[in-house]
Coordinates of C-alpha atoms in Angstrom, one line a residue:
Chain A
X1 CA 16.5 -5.6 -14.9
X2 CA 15.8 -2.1 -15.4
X3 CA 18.0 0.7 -14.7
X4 CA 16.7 3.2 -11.7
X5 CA 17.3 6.6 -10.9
X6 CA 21.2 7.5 -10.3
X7 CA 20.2 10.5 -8.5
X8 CA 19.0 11.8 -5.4
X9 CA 20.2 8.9 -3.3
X10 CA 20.2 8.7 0.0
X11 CA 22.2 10.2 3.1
X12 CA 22.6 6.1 4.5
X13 CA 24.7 6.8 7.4
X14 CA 23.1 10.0 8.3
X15 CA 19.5 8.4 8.1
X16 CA 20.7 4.9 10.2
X17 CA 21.1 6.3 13.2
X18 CA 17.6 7.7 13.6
X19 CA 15.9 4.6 11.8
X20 CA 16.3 1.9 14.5
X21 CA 15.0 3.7 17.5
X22 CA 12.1 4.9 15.1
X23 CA 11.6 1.4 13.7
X24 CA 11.5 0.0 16.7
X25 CA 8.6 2.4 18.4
X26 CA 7.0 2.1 14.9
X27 CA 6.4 -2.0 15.4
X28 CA 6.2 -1.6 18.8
X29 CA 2.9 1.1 18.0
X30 CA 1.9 -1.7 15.3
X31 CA 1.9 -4.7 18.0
X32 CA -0.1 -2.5 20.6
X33 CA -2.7 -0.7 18.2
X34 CA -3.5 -4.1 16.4
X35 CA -3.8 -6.2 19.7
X36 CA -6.5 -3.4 21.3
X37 CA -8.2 -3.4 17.9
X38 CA -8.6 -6.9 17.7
X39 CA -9.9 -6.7 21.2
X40 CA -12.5 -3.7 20.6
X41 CA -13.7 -5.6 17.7
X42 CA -14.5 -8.8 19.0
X43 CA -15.0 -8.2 22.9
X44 CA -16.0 -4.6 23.6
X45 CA -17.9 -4.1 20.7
X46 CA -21.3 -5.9 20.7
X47 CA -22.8 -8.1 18.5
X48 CA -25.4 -6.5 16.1
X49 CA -29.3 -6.6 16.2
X50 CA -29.8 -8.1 13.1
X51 CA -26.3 -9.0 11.2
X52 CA -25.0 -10.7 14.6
X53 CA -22.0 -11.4 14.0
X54 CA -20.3 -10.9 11.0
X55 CA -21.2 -7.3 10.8
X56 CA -17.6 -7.4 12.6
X57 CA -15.9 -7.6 9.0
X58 CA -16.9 -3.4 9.3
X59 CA -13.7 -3.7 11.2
X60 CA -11.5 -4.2 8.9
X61 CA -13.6 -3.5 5.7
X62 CA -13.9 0.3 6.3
X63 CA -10.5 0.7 7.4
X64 CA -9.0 -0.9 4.7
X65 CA -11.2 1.2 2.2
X66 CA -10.3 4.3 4.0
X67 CA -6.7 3.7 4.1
X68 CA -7.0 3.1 0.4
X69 CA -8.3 6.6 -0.4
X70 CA -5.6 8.1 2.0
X71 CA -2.9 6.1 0.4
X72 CA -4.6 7.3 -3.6
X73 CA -4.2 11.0 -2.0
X74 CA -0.6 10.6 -1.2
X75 CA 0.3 9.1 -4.7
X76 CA -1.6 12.3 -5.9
X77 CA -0.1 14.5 -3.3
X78 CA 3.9 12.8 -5.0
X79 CA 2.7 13.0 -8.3
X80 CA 2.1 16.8 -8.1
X81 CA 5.1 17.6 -6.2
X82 CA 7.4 15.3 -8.8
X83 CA 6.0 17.6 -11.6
X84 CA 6.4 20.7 -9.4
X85 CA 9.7 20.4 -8.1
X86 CA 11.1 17.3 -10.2
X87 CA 12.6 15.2 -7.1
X88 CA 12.5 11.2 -7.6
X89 CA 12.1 11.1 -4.2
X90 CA 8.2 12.3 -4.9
X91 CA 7.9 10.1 -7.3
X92 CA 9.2 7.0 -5.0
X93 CA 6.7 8.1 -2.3
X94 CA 3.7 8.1 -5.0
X95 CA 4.9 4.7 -6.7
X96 CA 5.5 3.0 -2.9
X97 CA 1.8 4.3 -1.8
X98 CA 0.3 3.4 -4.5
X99 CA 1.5 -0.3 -4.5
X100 CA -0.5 -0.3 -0.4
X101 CA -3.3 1.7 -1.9
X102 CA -3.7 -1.3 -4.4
X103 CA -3.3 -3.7 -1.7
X104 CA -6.1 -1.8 0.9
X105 CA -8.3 -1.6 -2.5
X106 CA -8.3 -5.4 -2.7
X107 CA -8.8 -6.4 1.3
X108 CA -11.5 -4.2 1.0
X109 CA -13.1 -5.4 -2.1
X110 CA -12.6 -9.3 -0.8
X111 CA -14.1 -8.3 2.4
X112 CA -16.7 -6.9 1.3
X113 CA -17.0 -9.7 -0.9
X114 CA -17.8 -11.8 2.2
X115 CA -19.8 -9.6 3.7
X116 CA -22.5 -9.5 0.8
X117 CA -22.1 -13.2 0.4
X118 CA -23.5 -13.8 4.1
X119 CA -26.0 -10.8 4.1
X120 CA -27.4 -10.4 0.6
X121 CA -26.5 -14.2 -0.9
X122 CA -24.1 -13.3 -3.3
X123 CA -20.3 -12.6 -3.6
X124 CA -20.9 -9.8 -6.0
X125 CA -23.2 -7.5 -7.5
X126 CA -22.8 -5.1 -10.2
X127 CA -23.8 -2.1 -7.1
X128 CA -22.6 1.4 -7.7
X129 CA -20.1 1.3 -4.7
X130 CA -18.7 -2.1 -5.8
X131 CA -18.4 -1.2 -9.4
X132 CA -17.0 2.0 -8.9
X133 CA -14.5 0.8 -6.4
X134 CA -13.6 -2.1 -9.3
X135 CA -12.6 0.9 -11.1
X136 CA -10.1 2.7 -8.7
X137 CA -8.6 -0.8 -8.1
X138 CA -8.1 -0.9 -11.9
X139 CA -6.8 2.6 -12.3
X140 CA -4.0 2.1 -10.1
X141 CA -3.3 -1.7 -11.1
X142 CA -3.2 0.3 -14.6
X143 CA -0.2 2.8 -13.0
X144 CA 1.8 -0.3 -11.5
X145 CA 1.9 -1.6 -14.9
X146 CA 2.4 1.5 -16.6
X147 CA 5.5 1.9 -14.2
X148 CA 6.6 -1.7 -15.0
X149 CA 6.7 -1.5 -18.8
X150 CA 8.3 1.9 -19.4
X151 CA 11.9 1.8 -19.3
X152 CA 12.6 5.3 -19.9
X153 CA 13.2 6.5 -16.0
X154 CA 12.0 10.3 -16.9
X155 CA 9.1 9.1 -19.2
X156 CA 8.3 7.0 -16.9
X157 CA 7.8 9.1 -14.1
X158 CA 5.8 12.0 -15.6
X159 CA 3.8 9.4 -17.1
X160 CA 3.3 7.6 -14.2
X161 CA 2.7 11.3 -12.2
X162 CA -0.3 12.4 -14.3
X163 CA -2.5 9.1 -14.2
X164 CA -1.7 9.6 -10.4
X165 CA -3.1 12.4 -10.7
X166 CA -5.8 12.1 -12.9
X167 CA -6.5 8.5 -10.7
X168 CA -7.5 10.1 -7.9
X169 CA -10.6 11.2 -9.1
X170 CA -12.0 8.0 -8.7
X171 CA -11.7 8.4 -4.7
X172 CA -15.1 11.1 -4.3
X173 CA -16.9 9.3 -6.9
X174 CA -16.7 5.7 -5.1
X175 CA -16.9 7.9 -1.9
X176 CA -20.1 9.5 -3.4
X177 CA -21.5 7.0 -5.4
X178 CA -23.8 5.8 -2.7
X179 CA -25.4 9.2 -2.7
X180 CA -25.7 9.4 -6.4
X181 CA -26.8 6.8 -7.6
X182 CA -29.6 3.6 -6.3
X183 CA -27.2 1.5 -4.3
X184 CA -27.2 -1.8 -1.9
X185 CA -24.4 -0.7 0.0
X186 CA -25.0 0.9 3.3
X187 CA -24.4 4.3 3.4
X188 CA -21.5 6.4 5.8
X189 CA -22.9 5.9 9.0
X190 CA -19.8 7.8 10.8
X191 CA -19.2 10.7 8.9
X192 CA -22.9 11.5 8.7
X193 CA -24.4 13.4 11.9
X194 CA -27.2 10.5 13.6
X195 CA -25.8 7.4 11.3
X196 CA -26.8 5.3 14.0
X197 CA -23.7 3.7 15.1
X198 CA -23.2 2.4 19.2
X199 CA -20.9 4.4 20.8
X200 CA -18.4 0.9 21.7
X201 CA -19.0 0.2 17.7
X202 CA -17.9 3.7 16.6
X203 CA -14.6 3.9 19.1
X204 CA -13.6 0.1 18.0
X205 CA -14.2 1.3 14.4
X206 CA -11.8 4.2 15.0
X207 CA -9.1 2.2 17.3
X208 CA -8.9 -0.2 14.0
X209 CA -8.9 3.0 11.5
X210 CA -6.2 3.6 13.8
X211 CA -4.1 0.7 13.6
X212 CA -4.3 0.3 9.9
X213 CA -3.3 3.8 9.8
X214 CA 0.0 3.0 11.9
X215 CA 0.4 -0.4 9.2
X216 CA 0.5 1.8 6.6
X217 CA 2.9 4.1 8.1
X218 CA 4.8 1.0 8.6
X219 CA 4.3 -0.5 4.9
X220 CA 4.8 2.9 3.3
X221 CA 8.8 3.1 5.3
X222 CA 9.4 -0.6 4.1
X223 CA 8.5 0.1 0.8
X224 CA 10.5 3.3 0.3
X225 CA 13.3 1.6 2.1
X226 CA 13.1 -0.8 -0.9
X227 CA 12.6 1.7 -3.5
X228 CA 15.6 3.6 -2.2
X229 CA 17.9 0.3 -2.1
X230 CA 16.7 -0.2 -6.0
X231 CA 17.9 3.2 -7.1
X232 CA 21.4 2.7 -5.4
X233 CA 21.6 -0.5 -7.3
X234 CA 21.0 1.0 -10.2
X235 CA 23.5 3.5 -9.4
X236 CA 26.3 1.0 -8.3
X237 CA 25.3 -1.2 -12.1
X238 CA 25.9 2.4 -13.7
X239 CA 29.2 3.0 -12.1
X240 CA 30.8 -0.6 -12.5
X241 CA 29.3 -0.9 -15.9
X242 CA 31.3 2.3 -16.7
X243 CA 34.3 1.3 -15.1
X244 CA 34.3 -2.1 -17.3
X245 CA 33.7 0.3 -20.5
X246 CA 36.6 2.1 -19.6
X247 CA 39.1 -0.6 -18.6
X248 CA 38.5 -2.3 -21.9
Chain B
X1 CA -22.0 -20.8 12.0
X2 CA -21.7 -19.4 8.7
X3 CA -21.4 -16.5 9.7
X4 CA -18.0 -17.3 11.6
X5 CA -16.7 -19.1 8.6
X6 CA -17.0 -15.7 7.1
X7 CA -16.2 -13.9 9.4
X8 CA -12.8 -16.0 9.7
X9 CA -12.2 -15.9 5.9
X10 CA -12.7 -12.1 6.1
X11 CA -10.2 -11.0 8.7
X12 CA -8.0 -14.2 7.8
X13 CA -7.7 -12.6 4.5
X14 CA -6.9 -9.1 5.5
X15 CA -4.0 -10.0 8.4
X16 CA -2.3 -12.6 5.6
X17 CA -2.5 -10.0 3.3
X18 CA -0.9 -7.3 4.8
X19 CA 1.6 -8.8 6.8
X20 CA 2.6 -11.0 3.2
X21 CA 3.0 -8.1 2.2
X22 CA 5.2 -7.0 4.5
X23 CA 7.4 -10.3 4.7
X24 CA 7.0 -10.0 1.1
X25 CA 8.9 -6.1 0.6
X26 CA 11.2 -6.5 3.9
X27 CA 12.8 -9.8 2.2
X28 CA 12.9 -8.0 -1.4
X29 CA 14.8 -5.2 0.7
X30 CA 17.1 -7.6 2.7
X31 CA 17.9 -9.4 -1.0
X32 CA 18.7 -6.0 -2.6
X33 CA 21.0 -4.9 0.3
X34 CA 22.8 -8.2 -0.2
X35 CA 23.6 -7.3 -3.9
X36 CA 24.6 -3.9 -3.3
X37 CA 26.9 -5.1 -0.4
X38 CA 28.1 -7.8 -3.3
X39 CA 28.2 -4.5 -5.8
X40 CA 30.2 -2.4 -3.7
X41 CA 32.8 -5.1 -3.0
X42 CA 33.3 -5.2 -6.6
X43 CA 33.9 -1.5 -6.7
X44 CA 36.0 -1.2 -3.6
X45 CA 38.4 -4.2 -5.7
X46 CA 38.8 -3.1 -8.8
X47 CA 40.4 -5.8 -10.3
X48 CA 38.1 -8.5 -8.2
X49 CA 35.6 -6.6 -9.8
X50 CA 36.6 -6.8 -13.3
X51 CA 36.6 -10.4 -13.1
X52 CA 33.4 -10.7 -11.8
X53 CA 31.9 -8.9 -14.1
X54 CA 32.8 -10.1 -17.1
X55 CA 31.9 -13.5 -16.1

């Protein structure tokens, strides 16, 4: 297994005491956002004039997407600050959100997936918006195993910083692409003024934008709860490795 | 009734995913935590820890 970062480690005890309590409203937020979005988006909101039903997948399909390109910013935002200020612990916070990012960008291409197989026939067309979001997915799939096959810790992390920078380019142009180019895929119907959206449609929209937003929160403290158990394995490995050196 | 087999597969999809997920990292951080608790046994007994390691 490869050695992590020996420095910058945590403050364990200082950090416990506040982490239950937060945990604990943190889950708590999670249970109560995801129960009244599941109830906006298949009670209050109604069904649609000509999709019916399954137009519901918007619920999750936007949300996901969005979460995606707000996960892709952070990794940008810890990339930047890792080359500015040279802390792992920018680094960790891009590497963590960029591992959910990857996992938004795939709930949102497989729902969308079904989607277009129920309204236009087919799982998958070759349509700007799909193709470009093919792209972002691959990007960061690309930094995950960039980060996996570089064992060099400092090579690694530049590295790793300027594709997540240079990555999150992709986010306007799949956000754009339905503006530039000819495309199947509907366009923003909540950002732009008059989209057209119900009023009980647009709040359930936002109460699910919401509760992804509080399952990243959640995902992103797991996941640099993880990272930061890694590097003080590495660190302990480093320590008893040199203690054995020296004994023998 | 297609369209509720889709729309089953679709949200199916996205609440496995994400909580898998999150069983997924919270036992990969519960496993880690185990082997630095094992780690720092080692180092609080040095000579239990010698023997460990060069096992």
């Amino acid at each position: 297994m490869r050695q992590a970062q020996t420095t910058e480690l945590p403050r364990p005890r200082r950090l416990a005491a506040l982490r239950e309590p937060a945990n604990a409203a943190l889950y708590a937020a999670l249970l109560l956002s995801m129960g009244l979005a599941l109830f906006m988006a298949f009670i209050f909101a109604p069904a649609e004039r000509v999709q019916a039903e399954v137009y519901r997948l918007l619920f999750v399909h936007v949300p996901s997407a969005w979460l995606a390109f707000a996960a892709f910013g952070v990794v940008a935002i810890g990339s930047v600050m890792f080359l500015i200020r040279g802390k792992s612990r920018w680094d960790r916070l891009a590497h963590a959100s960029a591992e959910i990012g990857v996992l938004f960008t795939t709930l949102c291409l497989v729902t969308g997936s079904v989607w277009g197989r129920s309204v236009w026939g087919v799982w998958w067309q070759w349509d700007p918006r799909l193709t470009t979001t093919l792209i972002m997915w691959f990007i960061y799939v690309s930094y995950l195993a960039l980060r996996a096959y570089i064992d060099d810790p400092n090579a690694r992390q530049r590295m790793a910083s300027v594709l997540g920078i240079v990555g999150v380019v992709s986010v306007p142009i799949v956000w754009f692409s339905v503006e530039w180019w000819r495309s199947l895929h509907p366009t923003p119907s909540v950002t732009n003024p008059g989209g057209g959206m119900p009023p009980e449609m647009l709040s359930a929209l936002l109460v699910s934008v919401a509760a992804f937003t509080v399952f990243y929160v959640v995902l992103l403290r797991q996941r640099m709860q993880l990272e930061l158990a890694v590097a003080e394995l590495g660190s302990l490995r480093e320590r008893l490795h040199e203690r054995n050196e020296e004994s023998l | 009734m297609n369209e509720l087999l889709y729309l089953f597969i679709g949200f199916s999809a996205v609440w496995l995913g994400i909580f898998g997920y999150l069983v997924y990292v919270t036992g990969r951080v519960r496993s880690v935590r185990d082997e630095l608790h094992d780690l720092r046994g080692q180092l609080d007994a040095p000579q239990a820890g010698r023997e460990a390691s060069s096992h």
